[in-house]
Coordinates of C-alpha atoms and ligand atoms in Angstrom, one line a residue:
X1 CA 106.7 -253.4 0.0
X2 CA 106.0 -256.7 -1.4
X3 CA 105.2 -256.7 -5.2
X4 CA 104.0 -259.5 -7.1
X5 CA 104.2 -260.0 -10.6
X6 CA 105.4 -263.7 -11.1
X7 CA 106.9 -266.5 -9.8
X8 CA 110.2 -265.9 -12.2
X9 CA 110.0 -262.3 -11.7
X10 CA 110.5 -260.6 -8.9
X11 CA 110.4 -256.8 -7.6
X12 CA 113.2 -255.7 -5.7
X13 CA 112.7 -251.9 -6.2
X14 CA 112.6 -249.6 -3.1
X15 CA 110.9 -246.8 -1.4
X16 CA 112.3 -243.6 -1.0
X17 CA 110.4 -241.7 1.5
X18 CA 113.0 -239.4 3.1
X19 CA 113.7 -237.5 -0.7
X20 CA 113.2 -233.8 -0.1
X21 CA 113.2 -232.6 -4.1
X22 CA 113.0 -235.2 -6.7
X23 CA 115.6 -234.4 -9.4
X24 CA 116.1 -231.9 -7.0
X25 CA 113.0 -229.6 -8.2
X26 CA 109.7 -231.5 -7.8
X27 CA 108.0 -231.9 -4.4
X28 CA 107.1 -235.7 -3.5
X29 CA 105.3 -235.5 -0.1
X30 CA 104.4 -239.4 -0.5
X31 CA 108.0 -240.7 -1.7
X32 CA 108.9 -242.3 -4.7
X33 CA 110.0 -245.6 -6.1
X34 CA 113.2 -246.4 -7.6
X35 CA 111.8 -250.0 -9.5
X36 CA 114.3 -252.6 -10.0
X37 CA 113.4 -256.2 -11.4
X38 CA 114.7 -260.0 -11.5
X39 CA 114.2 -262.8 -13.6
X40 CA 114.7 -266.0 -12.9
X41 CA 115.7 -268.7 -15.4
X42 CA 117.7 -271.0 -16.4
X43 CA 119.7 -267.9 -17.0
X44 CA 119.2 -264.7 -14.6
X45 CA 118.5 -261.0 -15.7
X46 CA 118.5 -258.2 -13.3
X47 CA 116.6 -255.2 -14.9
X48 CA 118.4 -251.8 -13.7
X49 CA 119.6 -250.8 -10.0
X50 CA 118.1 -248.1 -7.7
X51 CA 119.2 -244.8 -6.9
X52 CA 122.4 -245.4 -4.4
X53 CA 119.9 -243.8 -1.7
X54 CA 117.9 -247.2 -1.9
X55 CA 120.9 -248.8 -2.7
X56 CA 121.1 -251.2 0.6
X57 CA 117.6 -252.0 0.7
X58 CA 117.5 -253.1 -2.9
X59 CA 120.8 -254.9 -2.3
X60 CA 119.3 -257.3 0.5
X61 CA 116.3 -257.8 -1.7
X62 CA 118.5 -258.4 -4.4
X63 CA 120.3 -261.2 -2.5
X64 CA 117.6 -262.6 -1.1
X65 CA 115.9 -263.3 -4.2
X66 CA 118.8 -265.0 -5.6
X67 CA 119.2 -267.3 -3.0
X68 CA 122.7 -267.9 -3.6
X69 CA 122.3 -267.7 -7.1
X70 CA 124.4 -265.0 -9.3
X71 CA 122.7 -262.8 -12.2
X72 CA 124.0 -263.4 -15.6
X73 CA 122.9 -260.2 -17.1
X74 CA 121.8 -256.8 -15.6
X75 CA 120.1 -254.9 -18.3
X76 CA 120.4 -251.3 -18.5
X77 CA 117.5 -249.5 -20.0
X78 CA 118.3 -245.7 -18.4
X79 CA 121.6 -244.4 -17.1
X80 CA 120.1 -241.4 -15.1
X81 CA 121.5 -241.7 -11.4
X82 CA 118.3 -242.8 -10.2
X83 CA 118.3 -246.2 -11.6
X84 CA 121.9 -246.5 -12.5
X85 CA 123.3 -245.3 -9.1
X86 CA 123.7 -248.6 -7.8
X87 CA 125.3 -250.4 -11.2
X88 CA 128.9 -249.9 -9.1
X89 CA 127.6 -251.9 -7.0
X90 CA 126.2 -254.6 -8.4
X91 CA 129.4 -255.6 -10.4
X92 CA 131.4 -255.5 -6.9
X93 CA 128.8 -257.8 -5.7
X94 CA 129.0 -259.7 -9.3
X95 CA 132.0 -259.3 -11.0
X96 CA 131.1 -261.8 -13.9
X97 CA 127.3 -260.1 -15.0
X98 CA 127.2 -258.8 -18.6
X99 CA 126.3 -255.6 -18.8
X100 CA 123.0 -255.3 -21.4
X101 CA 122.4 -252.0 -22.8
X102 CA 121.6 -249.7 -26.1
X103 CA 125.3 -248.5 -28.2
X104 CA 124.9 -245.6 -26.6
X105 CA 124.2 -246.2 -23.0
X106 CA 127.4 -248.1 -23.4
X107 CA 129.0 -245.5 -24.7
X108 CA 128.2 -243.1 -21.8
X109 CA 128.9 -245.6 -18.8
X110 CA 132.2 -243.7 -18.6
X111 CA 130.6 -240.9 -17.9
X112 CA 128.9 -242.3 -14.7
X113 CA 131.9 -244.7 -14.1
X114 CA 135.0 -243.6 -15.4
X115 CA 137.6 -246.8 -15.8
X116 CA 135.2 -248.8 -13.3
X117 CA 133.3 -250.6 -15.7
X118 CA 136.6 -251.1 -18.6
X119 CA 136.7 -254.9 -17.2
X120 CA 132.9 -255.8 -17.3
X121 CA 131.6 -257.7 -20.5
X122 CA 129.4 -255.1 -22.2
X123 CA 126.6 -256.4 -24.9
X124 CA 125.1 -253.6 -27.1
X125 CA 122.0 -254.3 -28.1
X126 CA 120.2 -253.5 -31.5
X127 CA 116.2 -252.9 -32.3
X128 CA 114.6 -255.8 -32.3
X129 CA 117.5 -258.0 -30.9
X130 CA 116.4 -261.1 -28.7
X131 CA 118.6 -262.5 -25.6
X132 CA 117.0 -266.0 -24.2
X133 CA 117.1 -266.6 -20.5
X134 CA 115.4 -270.3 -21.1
X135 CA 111.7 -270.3 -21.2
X136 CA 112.2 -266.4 -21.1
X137 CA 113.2 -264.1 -23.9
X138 CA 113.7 -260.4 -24.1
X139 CA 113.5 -258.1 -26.6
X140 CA 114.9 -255.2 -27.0
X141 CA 113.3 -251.8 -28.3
X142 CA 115.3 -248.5 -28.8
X143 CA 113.3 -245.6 -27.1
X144 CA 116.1 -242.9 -27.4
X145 CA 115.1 -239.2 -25.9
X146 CA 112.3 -241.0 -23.9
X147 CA 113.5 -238.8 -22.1
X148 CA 117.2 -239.5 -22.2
X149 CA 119.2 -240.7 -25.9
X150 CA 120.4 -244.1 -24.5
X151 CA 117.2 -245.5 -23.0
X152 CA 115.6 -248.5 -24.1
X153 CA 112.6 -250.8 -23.0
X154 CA 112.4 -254.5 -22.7
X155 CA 109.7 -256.8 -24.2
X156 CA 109.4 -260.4 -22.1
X157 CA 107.8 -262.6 -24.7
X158 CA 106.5 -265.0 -22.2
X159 CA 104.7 -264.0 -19.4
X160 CA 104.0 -260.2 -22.1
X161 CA 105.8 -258.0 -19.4
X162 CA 107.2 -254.3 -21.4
X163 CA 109.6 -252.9 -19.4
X164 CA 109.1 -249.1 -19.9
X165 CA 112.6 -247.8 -18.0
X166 CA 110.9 -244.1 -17.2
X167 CA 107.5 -244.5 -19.2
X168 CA 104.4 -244.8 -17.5
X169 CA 106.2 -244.2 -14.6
X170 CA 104.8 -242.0 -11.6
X171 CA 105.4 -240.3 -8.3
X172 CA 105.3 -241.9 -4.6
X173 CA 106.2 -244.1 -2.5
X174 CA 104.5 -247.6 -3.0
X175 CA 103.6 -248.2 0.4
X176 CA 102.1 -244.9 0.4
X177 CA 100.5 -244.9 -2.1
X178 CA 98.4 -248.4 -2.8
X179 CA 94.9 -246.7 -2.9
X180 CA 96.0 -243.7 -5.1
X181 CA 94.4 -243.1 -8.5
X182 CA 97.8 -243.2 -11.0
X183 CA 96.5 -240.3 -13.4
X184 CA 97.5 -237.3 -11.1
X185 CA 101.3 -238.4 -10.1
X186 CA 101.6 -240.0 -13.5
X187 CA 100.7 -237.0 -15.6
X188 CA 102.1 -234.2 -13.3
X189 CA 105.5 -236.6 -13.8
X190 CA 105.1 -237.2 -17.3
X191 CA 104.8 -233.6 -18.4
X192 CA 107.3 -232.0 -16.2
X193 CA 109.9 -234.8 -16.8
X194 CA 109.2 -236.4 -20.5
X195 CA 106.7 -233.9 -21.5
X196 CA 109.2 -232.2 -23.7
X197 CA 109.7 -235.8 -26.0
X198 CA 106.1 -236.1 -27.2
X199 CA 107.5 -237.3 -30.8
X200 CA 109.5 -240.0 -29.2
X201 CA 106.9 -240.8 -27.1
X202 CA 104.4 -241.4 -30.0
X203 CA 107.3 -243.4 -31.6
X204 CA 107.6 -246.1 -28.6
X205 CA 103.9 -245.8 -28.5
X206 CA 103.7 -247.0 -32.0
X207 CA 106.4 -250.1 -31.4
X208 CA 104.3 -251.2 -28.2
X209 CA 101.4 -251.0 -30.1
X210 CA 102.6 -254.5 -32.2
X211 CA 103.2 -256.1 -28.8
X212 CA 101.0 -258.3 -27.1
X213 CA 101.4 -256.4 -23.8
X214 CA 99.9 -257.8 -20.4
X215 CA 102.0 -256.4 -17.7
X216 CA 104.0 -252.7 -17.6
X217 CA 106.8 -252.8 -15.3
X218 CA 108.2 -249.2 -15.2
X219 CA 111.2 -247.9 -12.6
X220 CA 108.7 -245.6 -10.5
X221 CA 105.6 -245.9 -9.7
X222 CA 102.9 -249.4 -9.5
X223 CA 103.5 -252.1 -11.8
X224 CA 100.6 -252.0 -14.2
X225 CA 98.3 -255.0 -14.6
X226 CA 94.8 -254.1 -15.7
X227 CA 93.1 -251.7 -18.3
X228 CA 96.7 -251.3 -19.9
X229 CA 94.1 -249.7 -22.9
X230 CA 93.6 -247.0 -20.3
X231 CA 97.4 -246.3 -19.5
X232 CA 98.5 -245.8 -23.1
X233 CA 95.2 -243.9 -23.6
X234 CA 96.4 -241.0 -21.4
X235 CA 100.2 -241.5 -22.7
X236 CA 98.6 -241.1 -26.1
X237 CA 96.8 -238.1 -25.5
X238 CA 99.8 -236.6 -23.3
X239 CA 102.2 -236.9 -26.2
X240 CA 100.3 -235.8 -29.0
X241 CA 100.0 -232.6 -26.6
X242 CA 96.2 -233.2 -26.7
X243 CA 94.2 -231.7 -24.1
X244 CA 92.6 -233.9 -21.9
X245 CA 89.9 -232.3 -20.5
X246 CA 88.0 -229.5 -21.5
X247 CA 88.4 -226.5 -18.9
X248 CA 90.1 -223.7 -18.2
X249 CA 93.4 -223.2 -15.8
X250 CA 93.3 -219.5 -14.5
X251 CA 97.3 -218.9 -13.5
X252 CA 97.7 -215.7 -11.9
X253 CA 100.9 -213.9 -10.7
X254 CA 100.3 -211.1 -7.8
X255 CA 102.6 -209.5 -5.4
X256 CA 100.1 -207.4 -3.1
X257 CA 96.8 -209.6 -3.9
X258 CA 94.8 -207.6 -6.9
X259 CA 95.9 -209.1 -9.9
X260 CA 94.7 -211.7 -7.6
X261 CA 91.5 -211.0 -7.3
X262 CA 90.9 -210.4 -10.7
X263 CA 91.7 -213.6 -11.5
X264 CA 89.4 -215.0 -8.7
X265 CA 86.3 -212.9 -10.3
X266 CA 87.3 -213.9 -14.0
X267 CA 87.0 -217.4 -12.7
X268 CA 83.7 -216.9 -11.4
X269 CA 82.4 -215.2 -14.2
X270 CA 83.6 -218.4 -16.6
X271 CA 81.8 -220.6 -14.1
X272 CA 78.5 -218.2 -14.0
X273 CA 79.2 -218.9 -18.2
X274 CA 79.1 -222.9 -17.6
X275 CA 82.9 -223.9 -18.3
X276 CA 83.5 -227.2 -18.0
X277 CA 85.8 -226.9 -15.1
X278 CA 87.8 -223.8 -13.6
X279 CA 91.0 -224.1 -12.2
X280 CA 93.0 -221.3 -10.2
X281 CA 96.4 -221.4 -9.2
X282 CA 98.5 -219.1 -7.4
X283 CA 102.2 -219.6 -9.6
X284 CA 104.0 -217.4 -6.1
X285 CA 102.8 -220.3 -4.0
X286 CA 101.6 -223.7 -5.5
X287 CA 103.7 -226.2 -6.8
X288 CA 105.3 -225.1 -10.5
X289 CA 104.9 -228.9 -11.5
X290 CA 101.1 -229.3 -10.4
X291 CA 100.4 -225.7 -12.5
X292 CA 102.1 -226.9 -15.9
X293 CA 100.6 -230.6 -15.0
X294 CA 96.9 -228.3 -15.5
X295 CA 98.5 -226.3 -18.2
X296 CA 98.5 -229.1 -20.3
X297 CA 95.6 -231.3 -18.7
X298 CA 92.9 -228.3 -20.3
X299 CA 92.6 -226.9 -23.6
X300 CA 92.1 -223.3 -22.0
X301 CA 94.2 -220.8 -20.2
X302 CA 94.4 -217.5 -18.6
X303 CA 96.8 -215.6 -17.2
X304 CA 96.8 -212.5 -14.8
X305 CA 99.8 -211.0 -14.2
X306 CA 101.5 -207.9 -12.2
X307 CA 103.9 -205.7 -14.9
X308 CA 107.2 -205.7 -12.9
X309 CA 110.5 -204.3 -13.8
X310 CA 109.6 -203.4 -17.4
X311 CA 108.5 -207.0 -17.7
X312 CA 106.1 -209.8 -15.4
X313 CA 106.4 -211.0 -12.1
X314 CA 108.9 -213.2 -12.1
X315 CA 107.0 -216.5 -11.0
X316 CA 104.6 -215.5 -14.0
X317 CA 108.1 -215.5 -16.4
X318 CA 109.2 -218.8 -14.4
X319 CA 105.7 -220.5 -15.4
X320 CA 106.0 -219.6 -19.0
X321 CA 109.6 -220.8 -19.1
X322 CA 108.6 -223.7 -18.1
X323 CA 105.7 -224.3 -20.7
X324 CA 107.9 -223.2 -23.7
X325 CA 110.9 -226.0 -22.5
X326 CA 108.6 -228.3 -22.5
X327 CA 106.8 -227.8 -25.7
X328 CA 103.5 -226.5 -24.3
X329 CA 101.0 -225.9 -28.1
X330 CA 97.9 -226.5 -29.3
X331 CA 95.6 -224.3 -26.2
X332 CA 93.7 -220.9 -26.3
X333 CA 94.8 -218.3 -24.3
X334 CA 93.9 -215.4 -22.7
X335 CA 95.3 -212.6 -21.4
X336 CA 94.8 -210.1 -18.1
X337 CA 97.7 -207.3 -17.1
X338 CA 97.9 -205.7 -13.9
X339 CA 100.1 -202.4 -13.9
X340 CA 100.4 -198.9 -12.1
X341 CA 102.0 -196.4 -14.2
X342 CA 103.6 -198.6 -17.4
X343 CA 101.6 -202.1 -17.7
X344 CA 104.1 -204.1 -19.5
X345 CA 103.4 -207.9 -18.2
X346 CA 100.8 -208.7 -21.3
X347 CA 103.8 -207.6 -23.7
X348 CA 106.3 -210.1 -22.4
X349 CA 103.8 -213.2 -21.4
X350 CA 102.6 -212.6 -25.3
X351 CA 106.6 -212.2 -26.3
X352 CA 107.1 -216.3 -24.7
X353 CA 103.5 -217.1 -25.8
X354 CA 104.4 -216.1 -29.9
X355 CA 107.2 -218.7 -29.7
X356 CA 105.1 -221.6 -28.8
X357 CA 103.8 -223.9 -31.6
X358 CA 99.6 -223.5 -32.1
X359 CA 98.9 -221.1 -29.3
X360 CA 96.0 -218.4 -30.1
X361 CA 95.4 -215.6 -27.6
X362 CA 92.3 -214.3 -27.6
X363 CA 91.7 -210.7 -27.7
X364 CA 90.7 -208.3 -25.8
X365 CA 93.7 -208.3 -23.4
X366 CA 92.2 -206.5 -20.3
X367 CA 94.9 -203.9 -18.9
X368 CA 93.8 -203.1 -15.1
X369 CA 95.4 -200.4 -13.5
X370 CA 96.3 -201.5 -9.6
X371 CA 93.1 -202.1 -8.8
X372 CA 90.2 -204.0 -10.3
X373 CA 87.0 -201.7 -10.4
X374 CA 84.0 -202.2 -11.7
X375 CA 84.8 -200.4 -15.1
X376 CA 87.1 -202.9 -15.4
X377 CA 84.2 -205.5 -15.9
X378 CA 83.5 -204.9 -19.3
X379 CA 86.4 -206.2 -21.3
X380 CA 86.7 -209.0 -18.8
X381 CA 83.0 -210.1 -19.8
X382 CA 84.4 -209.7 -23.3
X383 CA 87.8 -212.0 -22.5
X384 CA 85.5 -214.3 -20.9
X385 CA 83.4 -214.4 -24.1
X386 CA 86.0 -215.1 -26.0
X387 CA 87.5 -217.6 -24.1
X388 CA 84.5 -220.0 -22.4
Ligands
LIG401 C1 109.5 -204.2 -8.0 C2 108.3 -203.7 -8.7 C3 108.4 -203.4 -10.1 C4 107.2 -203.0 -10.7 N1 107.3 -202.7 -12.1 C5 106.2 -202.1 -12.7 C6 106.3 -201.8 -14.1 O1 107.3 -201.9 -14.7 N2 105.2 -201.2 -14.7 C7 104.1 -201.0 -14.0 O2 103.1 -200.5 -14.5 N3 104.0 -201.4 -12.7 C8 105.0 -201.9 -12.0 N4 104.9 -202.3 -10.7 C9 103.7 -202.1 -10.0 C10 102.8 -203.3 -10.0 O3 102.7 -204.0 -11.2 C11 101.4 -202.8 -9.7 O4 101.3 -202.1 -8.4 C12 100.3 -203.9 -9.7 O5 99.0 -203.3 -9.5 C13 100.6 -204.9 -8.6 O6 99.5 -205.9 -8.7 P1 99.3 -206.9 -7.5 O7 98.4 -206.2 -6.4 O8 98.5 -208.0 -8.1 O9 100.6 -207.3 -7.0 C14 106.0 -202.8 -10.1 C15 105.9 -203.2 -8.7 C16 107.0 -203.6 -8.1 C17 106.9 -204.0 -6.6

């Protein structure tokens, strides 16, 4: 897919539209992008490789754009297979380009690359530090666990292009995906993959925010152009582990359906009560990424849950897993067991919960016992009360 950002620089990222799992956990039905970059100059930078799966595509791209020409530098803002997985590559095709990276991305090329790389010229560079291609400078920011210790971004002091390596990046294809509002892929990629790093996150947000920014190129996901204010809005809010809308996500875990109809009526009764918005997910069947995407999108949450094995179904478990890994805080929650002879699942979501950082639950828990009746209805008027 064609790209344009400039004449002197030039997209030669790919689309990966075969990719079952991404990372080899999140579904991408539309793809995703591995972005790659070139500038030309007086000297030439490449900016990161692909993913060896986009590997010959970006290689004829790569070639093409250089017209003959060979890259002095190829700057290395992430080592994570997908955008390093073609760096082998690239110094068989160019034996003589520097390799431009943070200390410690240099220090983990082994890693990737065992003795491969021992013979390439390697240039560490510090916070702050500026490498002139002619009329086009970088500079160089440190952005370590964003989401990975060795990454770093790229400030082109020219044209005002960041390159964010993984930030503001997002899932799908690019050909796929041209009409497709950002925020959804974005923020269901940003919290399941980065969400952990909000501190880091706030920390690169605060370097960009002395930068004269016009263009953000990330390595997935569109090249950003216009309302940039909008962009690092969202990443604001995301990594201060704000909510971002008002409304409540209603997760529910049911083997035989009547925890799961529970859940459906308490989310009627918070809509008959005027929530904002009312979300209900089934955690046995709807993608794990898309829930925790909503668990941190609202500043409300409930969740109904069969007791199983002395504990809570396990997709319920899984869920909460999840939230606590990746720093899940600041949200009300609420509370709704299902059980037939020894309820236990409220005990072990609130056991997870009570390690979070600035999670309240609100009381009452309601306890059902295998099947919702109309007695039932009572305390969950009151959890609604509590919670709407
Ligand atoms: C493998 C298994 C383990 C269970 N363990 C418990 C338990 O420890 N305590 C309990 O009260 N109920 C237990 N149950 C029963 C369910 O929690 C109960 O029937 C509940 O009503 C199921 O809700 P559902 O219709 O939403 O699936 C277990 C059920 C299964 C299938």
């Amino acid at each position: 897919m064609q790209v344009t950002i400039s004449d002197a620089i030039r997209y030669i990222g790919v689309d990966d539209k075969d990719i079952d799992l991404f990372e080899s956990q999140y579904v991408v039905p539309e793809g995703v992008s591995y972005n790659s970059y070139v500038i030309l100059d007086e000297k030439i930078a490449v900016m990161d490789t692909v993913d060896a799966r986009g590997m010959e595509g970006w290689e004829d791209k790569l070639l093409q754009t250089l017209n003959g020409k060979k890259p002095d530098y190829l700057i290395i803002s992430h080592l994570e297979p997908d955008h390093a997985g073609s760096i082998g590559r690239m110094v068989e095709l160019f034996p003589e380009v520097k390799l431009v990276a943070s200390a410690k991305a240099i220090a983990m090329l082994p890693q990737f690359f065992e003795d491969r790389l021992d013979a390439q010229e390697k240039i560490a560079v510090k916070e702050g530090e500026e490498l002139s291609l002619g009329t086009h400078t970088l500079v160089f920011y440190m952005a370590p666990m964003v989401h990975w210790p060795e990454v770093m971004v790229t400030y082109e002091k020219s044209e005002k292009v960041l390159f964010s390596a993984d930030g503001f990046g997002k899932f799908g294809a690019l050909s796929l995906t041209e009409n497709e509002d950002w925020a959804c892929e974005a923020r269901r990629y940003y919290f399941n993959i980065v969400g952990k790093y909000g501190m880091p996150v706030q920390t690169l947000l605060k370097k960009a925010a002395g930068l004269d920014i016009e263009t953000i190129c990330p390595l997935h996901g569109p090249v950003l152009k216009e309302n940039l204010g909008y962009y690092i809005g969202l990443y604001d809010t995301w990594s201060k582990y704000e909510p971002e809308n008002k409304g409540v996500l209603v997760a529910y875990a049911s083997i035989h359906g009547n925890t799961a109809k529970a859940a459906k009526k308490l989310a009627d009764m918070l809509r008959a009560e005027g929530v904002e918005k009312v979300v209900v997910s089934d955690l046995a069947r709807e993608d794990m990424a898309e829930v925790i995407e909503d668990a941190f999108r609202y500043d409300r949450m409930v969740l109904c849950a069969a007791s199983y094995d002395g504990g809570v179904f396990p997709c319920m478990q899984d869920f909460l897993n999840h939230l606590q890994s990746k720093a899940y805080q600041k949200r009300t929650v609420g509370i709704l067991e299902n059980g037939s002879w020894a309820p236990c699942a409220a005990r072990t979501m609130k056991t997870i919960l009570s390690t979070m950082k600035d999670v309240t639950i609100v009381e009452p828990t309601v306890t059902i016992m295998s099947t919702m009746k109309e007695s039932d209805y009572p305390a969950m008027e009151a959890l609604v009360n509590a919670i709407k």
